[in-house]
Short mmCIF file of C-alpha atoms in Angstrom, two decimals:
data_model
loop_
_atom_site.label_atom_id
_atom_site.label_comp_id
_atom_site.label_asym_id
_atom_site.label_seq_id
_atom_site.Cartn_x
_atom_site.Cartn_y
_atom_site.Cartn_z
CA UNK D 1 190.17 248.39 48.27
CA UNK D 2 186.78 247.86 48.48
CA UNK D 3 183.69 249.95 46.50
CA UNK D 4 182.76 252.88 48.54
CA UNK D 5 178.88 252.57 49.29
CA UNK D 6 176.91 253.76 45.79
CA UNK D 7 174.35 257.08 46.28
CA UNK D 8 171.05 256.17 45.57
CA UNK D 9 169.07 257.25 42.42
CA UNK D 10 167.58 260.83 42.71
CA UNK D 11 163.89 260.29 42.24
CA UNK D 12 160.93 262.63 41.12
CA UNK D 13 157.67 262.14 41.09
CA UNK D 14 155.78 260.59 38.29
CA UNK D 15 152.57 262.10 36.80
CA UNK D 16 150.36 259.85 35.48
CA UNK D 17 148.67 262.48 33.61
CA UNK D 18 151.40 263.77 31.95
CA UNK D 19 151.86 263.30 27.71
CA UNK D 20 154.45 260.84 26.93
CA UNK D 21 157.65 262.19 25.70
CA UNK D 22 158.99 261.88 22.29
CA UNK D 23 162.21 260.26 22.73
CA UNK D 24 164.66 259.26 19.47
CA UNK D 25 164.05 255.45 18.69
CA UNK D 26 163.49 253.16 15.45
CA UNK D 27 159.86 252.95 14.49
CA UNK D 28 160.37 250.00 12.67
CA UNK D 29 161.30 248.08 15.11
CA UNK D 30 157.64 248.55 17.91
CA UNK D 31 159.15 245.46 20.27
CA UNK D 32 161.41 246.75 23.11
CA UNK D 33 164.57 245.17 24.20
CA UNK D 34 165.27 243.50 26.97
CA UNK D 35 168.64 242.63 28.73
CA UNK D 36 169.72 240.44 31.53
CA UNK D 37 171.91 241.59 33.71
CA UNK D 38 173.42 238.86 35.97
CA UNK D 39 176.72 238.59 38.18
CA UNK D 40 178.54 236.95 41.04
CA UNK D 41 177.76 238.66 44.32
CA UNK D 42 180.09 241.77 44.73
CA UNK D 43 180.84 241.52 41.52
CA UNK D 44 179.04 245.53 40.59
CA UNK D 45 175.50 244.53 39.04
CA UNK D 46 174.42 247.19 41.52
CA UNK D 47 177.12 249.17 40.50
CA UNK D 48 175.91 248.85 36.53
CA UNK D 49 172.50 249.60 37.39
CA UNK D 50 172.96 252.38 39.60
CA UNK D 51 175.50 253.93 36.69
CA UNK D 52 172.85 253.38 34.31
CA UNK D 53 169.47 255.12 36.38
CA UNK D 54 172.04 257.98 37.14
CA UNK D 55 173.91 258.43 33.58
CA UNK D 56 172.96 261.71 31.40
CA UNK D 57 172.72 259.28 28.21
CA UNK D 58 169.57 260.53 26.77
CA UNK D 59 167.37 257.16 27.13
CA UNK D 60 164.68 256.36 28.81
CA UNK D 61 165.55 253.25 30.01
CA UNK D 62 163.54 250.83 32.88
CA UNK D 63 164.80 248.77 35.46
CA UNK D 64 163.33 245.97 37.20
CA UNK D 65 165.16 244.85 40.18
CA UNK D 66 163.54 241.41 41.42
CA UNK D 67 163.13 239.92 44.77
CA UNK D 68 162.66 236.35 43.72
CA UNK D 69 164.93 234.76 46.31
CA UNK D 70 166.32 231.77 46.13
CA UNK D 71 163.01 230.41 48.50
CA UNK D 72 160.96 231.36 45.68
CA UNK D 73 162.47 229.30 42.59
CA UNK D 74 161.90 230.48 39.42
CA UNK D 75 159.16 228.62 38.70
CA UNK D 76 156.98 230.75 41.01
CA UNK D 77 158.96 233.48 39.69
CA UNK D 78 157.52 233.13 36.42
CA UNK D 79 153.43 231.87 37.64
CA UNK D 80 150.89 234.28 37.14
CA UNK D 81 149.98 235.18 41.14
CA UNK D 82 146.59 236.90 40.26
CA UNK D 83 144.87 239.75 40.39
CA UNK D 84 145.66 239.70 44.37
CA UNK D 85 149.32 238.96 43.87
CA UNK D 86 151.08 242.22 45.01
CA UNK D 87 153.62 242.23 41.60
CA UNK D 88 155.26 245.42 41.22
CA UNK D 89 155.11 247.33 44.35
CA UNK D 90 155.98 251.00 43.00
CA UNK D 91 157.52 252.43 39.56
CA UNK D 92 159.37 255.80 40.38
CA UNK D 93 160.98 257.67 37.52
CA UNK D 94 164.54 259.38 37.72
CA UNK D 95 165.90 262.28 37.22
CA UNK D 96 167.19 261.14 34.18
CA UNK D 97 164.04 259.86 32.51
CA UNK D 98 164.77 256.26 33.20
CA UNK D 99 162.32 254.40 35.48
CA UNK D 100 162.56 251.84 38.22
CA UNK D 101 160.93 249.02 39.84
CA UNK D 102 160.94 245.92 42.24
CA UNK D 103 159.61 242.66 41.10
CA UNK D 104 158.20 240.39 44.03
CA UNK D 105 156.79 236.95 41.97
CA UNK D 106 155.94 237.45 38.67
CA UNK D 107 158.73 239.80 36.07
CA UNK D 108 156.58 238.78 32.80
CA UNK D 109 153.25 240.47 33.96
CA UNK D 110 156.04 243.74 35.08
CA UNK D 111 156.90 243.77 31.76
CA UNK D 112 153.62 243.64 30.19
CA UNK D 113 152.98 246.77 32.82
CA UNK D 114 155.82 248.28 31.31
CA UNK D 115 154.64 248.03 27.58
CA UNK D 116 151.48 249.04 28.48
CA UNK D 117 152.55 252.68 29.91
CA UNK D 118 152.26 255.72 27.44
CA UNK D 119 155.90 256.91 27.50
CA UNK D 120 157.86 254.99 24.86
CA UNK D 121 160.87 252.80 26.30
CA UNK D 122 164.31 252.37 24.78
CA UNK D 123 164.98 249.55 26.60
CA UNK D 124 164.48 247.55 29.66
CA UNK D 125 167.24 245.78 32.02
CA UNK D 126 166.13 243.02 34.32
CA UNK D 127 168.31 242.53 36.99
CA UNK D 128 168.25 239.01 38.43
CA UNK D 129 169.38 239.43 41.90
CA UNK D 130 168.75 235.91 44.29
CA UNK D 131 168.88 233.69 40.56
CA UNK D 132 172.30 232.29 39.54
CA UNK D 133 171.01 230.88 36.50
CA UNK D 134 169.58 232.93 33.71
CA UNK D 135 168.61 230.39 30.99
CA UNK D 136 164.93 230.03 32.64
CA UNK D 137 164.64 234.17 32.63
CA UNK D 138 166.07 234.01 28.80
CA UNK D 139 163.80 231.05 27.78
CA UNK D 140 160.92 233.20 28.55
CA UNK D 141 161.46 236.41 27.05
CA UNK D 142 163.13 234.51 23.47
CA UNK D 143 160.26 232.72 22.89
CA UNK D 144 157.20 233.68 24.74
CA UNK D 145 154.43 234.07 22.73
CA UNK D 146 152.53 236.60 25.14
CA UNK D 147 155.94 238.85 25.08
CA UNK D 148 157.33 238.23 21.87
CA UNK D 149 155.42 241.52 20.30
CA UNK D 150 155.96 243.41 22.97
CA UNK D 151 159.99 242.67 24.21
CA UNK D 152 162.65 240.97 22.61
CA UNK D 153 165.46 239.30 24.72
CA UNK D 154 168.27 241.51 23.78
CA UNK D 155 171.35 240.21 25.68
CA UNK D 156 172.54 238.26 28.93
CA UNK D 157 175.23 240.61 30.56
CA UNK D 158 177.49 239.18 33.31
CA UNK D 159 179.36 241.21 35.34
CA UNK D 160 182.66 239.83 37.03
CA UNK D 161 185.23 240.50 39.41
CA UNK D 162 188.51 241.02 37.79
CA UNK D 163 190.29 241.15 40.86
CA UNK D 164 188.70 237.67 42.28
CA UNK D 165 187.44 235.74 39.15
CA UNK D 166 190.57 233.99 38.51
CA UNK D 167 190.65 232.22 41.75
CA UNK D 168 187.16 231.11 40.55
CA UNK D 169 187.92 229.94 37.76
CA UNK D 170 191.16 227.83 38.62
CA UNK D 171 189.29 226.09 41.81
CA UNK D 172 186.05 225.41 39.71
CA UNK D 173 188.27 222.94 37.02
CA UNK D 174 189.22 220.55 39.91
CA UNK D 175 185.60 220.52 41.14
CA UNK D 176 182.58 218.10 40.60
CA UNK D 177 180.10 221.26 40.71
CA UNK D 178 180.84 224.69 39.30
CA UNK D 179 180.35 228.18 41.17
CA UNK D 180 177.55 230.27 39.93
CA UNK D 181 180.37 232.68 38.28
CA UNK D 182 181.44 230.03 36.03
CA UNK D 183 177.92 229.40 34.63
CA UNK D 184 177.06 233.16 34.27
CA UNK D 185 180.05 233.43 32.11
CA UNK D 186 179.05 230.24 29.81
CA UNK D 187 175.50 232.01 29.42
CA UNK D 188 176.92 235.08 28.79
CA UNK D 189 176.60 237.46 25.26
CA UNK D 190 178.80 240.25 27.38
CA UNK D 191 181.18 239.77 29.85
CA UNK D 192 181.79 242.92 32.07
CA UNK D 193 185.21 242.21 33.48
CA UNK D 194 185.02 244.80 36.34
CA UNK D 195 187.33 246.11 38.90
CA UNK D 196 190.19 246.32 36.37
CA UNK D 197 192.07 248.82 38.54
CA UNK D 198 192.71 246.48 41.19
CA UNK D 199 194.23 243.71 39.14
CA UNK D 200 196.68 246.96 37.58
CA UNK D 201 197.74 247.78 40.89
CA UNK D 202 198.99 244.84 41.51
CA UNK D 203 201.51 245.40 39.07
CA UNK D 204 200.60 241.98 36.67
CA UNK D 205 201.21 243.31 32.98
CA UNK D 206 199.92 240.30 31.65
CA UNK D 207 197.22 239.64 34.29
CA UNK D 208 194.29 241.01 32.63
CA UNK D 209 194.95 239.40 29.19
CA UNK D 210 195.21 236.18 31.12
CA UNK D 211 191.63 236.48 32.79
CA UNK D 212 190.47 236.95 29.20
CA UNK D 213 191.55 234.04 27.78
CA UNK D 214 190.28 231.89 30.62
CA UNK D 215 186.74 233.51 30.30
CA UNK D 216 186.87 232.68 26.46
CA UNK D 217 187.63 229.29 27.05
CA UNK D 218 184.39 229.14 28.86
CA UNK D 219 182.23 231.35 26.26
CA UNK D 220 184.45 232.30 23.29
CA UNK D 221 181.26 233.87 21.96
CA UNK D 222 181.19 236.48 25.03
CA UNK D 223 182.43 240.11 24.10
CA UNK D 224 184.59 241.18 27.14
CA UNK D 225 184.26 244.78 28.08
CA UNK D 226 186.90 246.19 30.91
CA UNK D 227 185.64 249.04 33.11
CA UNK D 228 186.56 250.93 36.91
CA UNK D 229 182.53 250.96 38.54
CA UNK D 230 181.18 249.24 35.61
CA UNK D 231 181.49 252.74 33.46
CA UNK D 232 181.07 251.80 30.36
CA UNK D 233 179.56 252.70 26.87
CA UNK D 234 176.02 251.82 26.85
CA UNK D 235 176.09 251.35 23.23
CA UNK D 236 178.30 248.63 23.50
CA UNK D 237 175.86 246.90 25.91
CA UNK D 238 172.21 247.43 24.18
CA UNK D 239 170.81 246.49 21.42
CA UNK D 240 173.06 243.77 20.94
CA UNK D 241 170.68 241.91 19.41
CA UNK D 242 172.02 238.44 20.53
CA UNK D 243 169.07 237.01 19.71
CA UNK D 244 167.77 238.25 16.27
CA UNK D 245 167.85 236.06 13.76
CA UNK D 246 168.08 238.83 10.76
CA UNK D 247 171.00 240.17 13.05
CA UNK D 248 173.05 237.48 10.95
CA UNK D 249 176.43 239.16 10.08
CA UNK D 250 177.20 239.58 13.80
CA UNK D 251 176.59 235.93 14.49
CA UNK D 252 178.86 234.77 11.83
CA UNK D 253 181.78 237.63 13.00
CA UNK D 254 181.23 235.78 16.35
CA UNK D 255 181.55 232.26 15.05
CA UNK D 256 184.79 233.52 12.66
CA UNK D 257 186.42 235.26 15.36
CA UNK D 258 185.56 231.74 17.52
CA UNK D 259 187.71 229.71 14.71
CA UNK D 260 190.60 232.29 15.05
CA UNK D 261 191.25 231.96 18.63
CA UNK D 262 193.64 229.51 20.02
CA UNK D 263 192.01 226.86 23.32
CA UNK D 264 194.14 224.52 25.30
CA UNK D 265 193.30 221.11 25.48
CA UNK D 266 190.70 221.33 28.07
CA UNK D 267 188.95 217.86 29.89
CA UNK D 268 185.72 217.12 28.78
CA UNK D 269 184.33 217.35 32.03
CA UNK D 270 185.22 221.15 31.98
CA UNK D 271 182.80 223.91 31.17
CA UNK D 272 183.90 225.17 27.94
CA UNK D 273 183.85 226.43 24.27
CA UNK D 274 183.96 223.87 21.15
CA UNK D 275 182.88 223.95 17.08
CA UNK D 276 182.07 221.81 14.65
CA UNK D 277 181.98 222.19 10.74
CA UNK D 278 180.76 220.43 8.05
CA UNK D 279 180.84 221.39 4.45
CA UNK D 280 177.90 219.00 2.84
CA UNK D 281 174.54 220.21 2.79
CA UNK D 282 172.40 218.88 5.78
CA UNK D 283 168.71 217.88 6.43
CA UNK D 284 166.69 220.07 8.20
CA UNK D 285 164.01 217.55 9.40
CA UNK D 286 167.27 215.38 10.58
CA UNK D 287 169.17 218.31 12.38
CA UNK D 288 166.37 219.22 14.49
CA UNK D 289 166.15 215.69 15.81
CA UNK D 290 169.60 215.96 16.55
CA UNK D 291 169.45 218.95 18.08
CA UNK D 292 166.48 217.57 20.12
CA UNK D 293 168.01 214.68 21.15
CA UNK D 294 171.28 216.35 23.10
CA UNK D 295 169.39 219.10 24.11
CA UNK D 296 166.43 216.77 25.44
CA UNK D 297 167.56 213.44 25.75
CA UNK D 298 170.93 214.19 27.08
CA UNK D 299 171.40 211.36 24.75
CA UNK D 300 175.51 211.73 24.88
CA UNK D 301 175.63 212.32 28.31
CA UNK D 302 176.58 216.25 27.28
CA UNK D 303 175.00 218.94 28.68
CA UNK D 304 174.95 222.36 26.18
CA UNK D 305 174.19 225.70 28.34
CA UNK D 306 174.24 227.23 24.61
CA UNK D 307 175.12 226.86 21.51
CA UNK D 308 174.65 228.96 17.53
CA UNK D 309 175.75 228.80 14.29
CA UNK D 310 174.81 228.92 10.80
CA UNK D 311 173.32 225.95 8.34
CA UNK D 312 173.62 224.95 4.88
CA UNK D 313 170.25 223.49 4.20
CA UNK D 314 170.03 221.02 1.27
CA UNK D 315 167.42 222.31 -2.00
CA UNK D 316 167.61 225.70 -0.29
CA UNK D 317 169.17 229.04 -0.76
CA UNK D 318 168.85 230.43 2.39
CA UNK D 319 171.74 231.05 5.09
CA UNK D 320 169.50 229.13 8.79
CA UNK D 321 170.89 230.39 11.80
CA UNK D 322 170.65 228.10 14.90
CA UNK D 323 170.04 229.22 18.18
CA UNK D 324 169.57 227.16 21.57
CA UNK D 325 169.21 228.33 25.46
CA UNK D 326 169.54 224.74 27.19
CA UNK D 327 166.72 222.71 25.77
CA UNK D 328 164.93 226.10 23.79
CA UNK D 329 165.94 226.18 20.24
CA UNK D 330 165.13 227.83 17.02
CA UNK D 331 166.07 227.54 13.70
CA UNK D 332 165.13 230.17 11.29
CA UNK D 333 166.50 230.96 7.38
CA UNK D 334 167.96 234.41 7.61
CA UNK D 335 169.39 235.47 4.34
CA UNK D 336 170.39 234.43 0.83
CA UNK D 337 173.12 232.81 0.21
CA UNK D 338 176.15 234.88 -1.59
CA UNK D 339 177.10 233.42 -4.85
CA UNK D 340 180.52 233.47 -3.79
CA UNK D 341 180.57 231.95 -0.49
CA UNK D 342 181.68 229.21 0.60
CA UNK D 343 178.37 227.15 1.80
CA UNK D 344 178.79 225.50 5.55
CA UNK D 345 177.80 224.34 8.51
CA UNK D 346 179.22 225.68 11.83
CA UNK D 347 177.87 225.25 15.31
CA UNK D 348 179.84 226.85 18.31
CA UNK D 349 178.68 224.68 21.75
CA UNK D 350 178.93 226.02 25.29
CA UNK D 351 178.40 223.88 28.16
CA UNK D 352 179.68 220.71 30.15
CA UNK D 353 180.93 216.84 29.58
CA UNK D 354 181.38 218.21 25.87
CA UNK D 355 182.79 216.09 23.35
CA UNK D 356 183.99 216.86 19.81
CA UNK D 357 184.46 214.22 18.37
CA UNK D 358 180.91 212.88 19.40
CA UNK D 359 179.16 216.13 18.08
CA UNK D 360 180.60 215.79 14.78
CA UNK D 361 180.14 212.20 13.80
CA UNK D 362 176.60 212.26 15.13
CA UNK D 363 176.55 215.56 12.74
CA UNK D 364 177.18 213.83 9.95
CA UNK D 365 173.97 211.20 9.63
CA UNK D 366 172.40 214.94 9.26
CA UNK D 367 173.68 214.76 5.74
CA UNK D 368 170.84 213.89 3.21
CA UNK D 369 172.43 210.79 1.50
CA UNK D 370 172.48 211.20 -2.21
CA UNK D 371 169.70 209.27 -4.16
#
């Protein structure tokens, strides 16, 4: 059964004059967040948005919808097109208090338009219609030093198909190149497995629990959410923080619950989910040459979409977390040690032509040999 056609937003009129208003938010935290909301054509990104501008949640939330195109690239999405460049073509608030735009070339000076409006935001969604591929988008917002005061990247949501995914996802494996599905999923923090009420009616038990597996032995690091019109709780899809290096008990849930779940003995030419540990301390200087030189170099021949985890540091007591977005990495100390933990090295990878065994050993000249 397919969707029935979606109503569009109710607008109002915005008045520029008008004081902002006081809406609930953390005042510690002045940056905004920022999510990515990406998906496989049909798949209900509309759908999402469209039950986000229209829910009575109490946020006042903004949505850029871009028009990049695939014509455009991203690279041109992301130039500067001057002060002639026609760049956001009309905000217009909703009912609900969220606002809305459309983004023709450039979405970094939208968001600097956004910051720069009176009313406070709770958060912004960027929703990357025409781009398959939203490491470039990420790259930007994580590390950009024009927008890092303003916006934080908060998340990459993904929504899927539940009812066609699976056929996806068992003709990708025997492929050379991958469907964009396949590498939304890998770059995913939330998986949106949508349409679940088609796959029921079918009358497979087991079905959905199935598709799960197979999307965590893409991204085990994804948290899957199941919803009918992409209806779900908003808390569970901002402020995830992702990307917040004090946020460091949630990455080391993620990379716990990573250990705890079984994988099948997938190729190495698959796209897929793998860890490494190492218990002796490591050196810092090395690691990031490492890092730099499979992220970079492609010196292995392996190419990581993502990958985190945590670092024991020699001569320090500070917990690093480790963050990468294809070849954008950081590496950042994010809390003290506990006296009684167990000190060690874990790093989940995502990504393609992975190999274990490779990853480790070349690991281990990270260790600072004793003197």
């Amino acid at each position: 059964m397919e969707e029935e056609e979606e109503e569009a937003p109710l607008a109002v009129q915005i008045d520029e004059t008008a004081e902002a208003t006081s809406y609930s938010h953390n005042d510690d935290d002045v940056s905004v967040g920022v999510t990515i909301v990406t998906g496989f054509l049909g798949a209900g990104k509309s759908t999402l948005v469209n039950y986000i501008l229209n829910a009575q949640h109490g946020k006042r939330i903004a949505v850029i919808l871009n028009e990049f195109g695939e014509e455009i690239g991203v690279e041109r999405a992301m130039i500067n097109e001057g002060e002639g460049g026609a760049l956001v073509e009309e905000w217009v608030e909703l009912a609900n208090g969220c606002i809305c735009c459309t983004v023709k070339h450039s979405f970094v000076q939208a968001l600097e338009q956004l910051v720069q409006r009176k009313e406070r935001l709770d958060h912004i969604l960027l929703e990357t219609t025409g781009l398959a591929n939203p490491a470039p988008l990420a790259s930007v917002l994580w590390l950009d030093d024009q927008l890092e005061a303003a916006v934080r990247l908060d998340s990459i949501i993904t929504v899927v198909d539940a009812k066609n995914l699976i056929f996806q996802i068992k003709g990708y494996r025997d492929l050379s190149s991958f469907p964009e599905a396949i590498h939304q999923i890998a770059f995913a923090d939330v998986v949106i497995l949508n349409k679940v009420d088609l796959v029921s009616q079918e009358g497979s038990g087991n079905a959905l629990d199935e598709l799960e597996k197979e999307i965590h032995e893409i991204n085990s690091l994804a948290h899957i959410i199941r919803s009918v019109r992409c209806e779900v709780d908003l808390s569970k899809i901002l402020n995830c923080r992702a990307y917040d290096a004090t946020h460091v008990t949630h990455l080391e849930a993620l990379l716990q619950e990573h250990q705890s779940k079984p994988f099948r003995d997938l190729h190495d030419s698959d796209v897929r989910t793998l860890s490494i540990c190492e218990p002796q301390a490591i050196d810092l200087a090395k690691v990031r040459l490492w890092l730099e030189e499979i992220l970079w170099d492609k010196k292995y021949g392996m190419d990581v979409y993502r990958c985190k985890g945590v670092l024991s540091v020699q001569n320090s007591d500070e917990l690093h977390t480790l963050q990468a977005v294809r070849e954008i990495y950081e590496i950042v100390p994010a809390r003290k040690w506990k006296t009684e933990e167990n000190r060690m090295n874990k790093i989940v990878f995502i990504g393609h032509h992975l190999n274990k065994e490779i990853l480790s050993d070349s690991f281990r000249t990270c260790i600072l040999a004793n003197t």
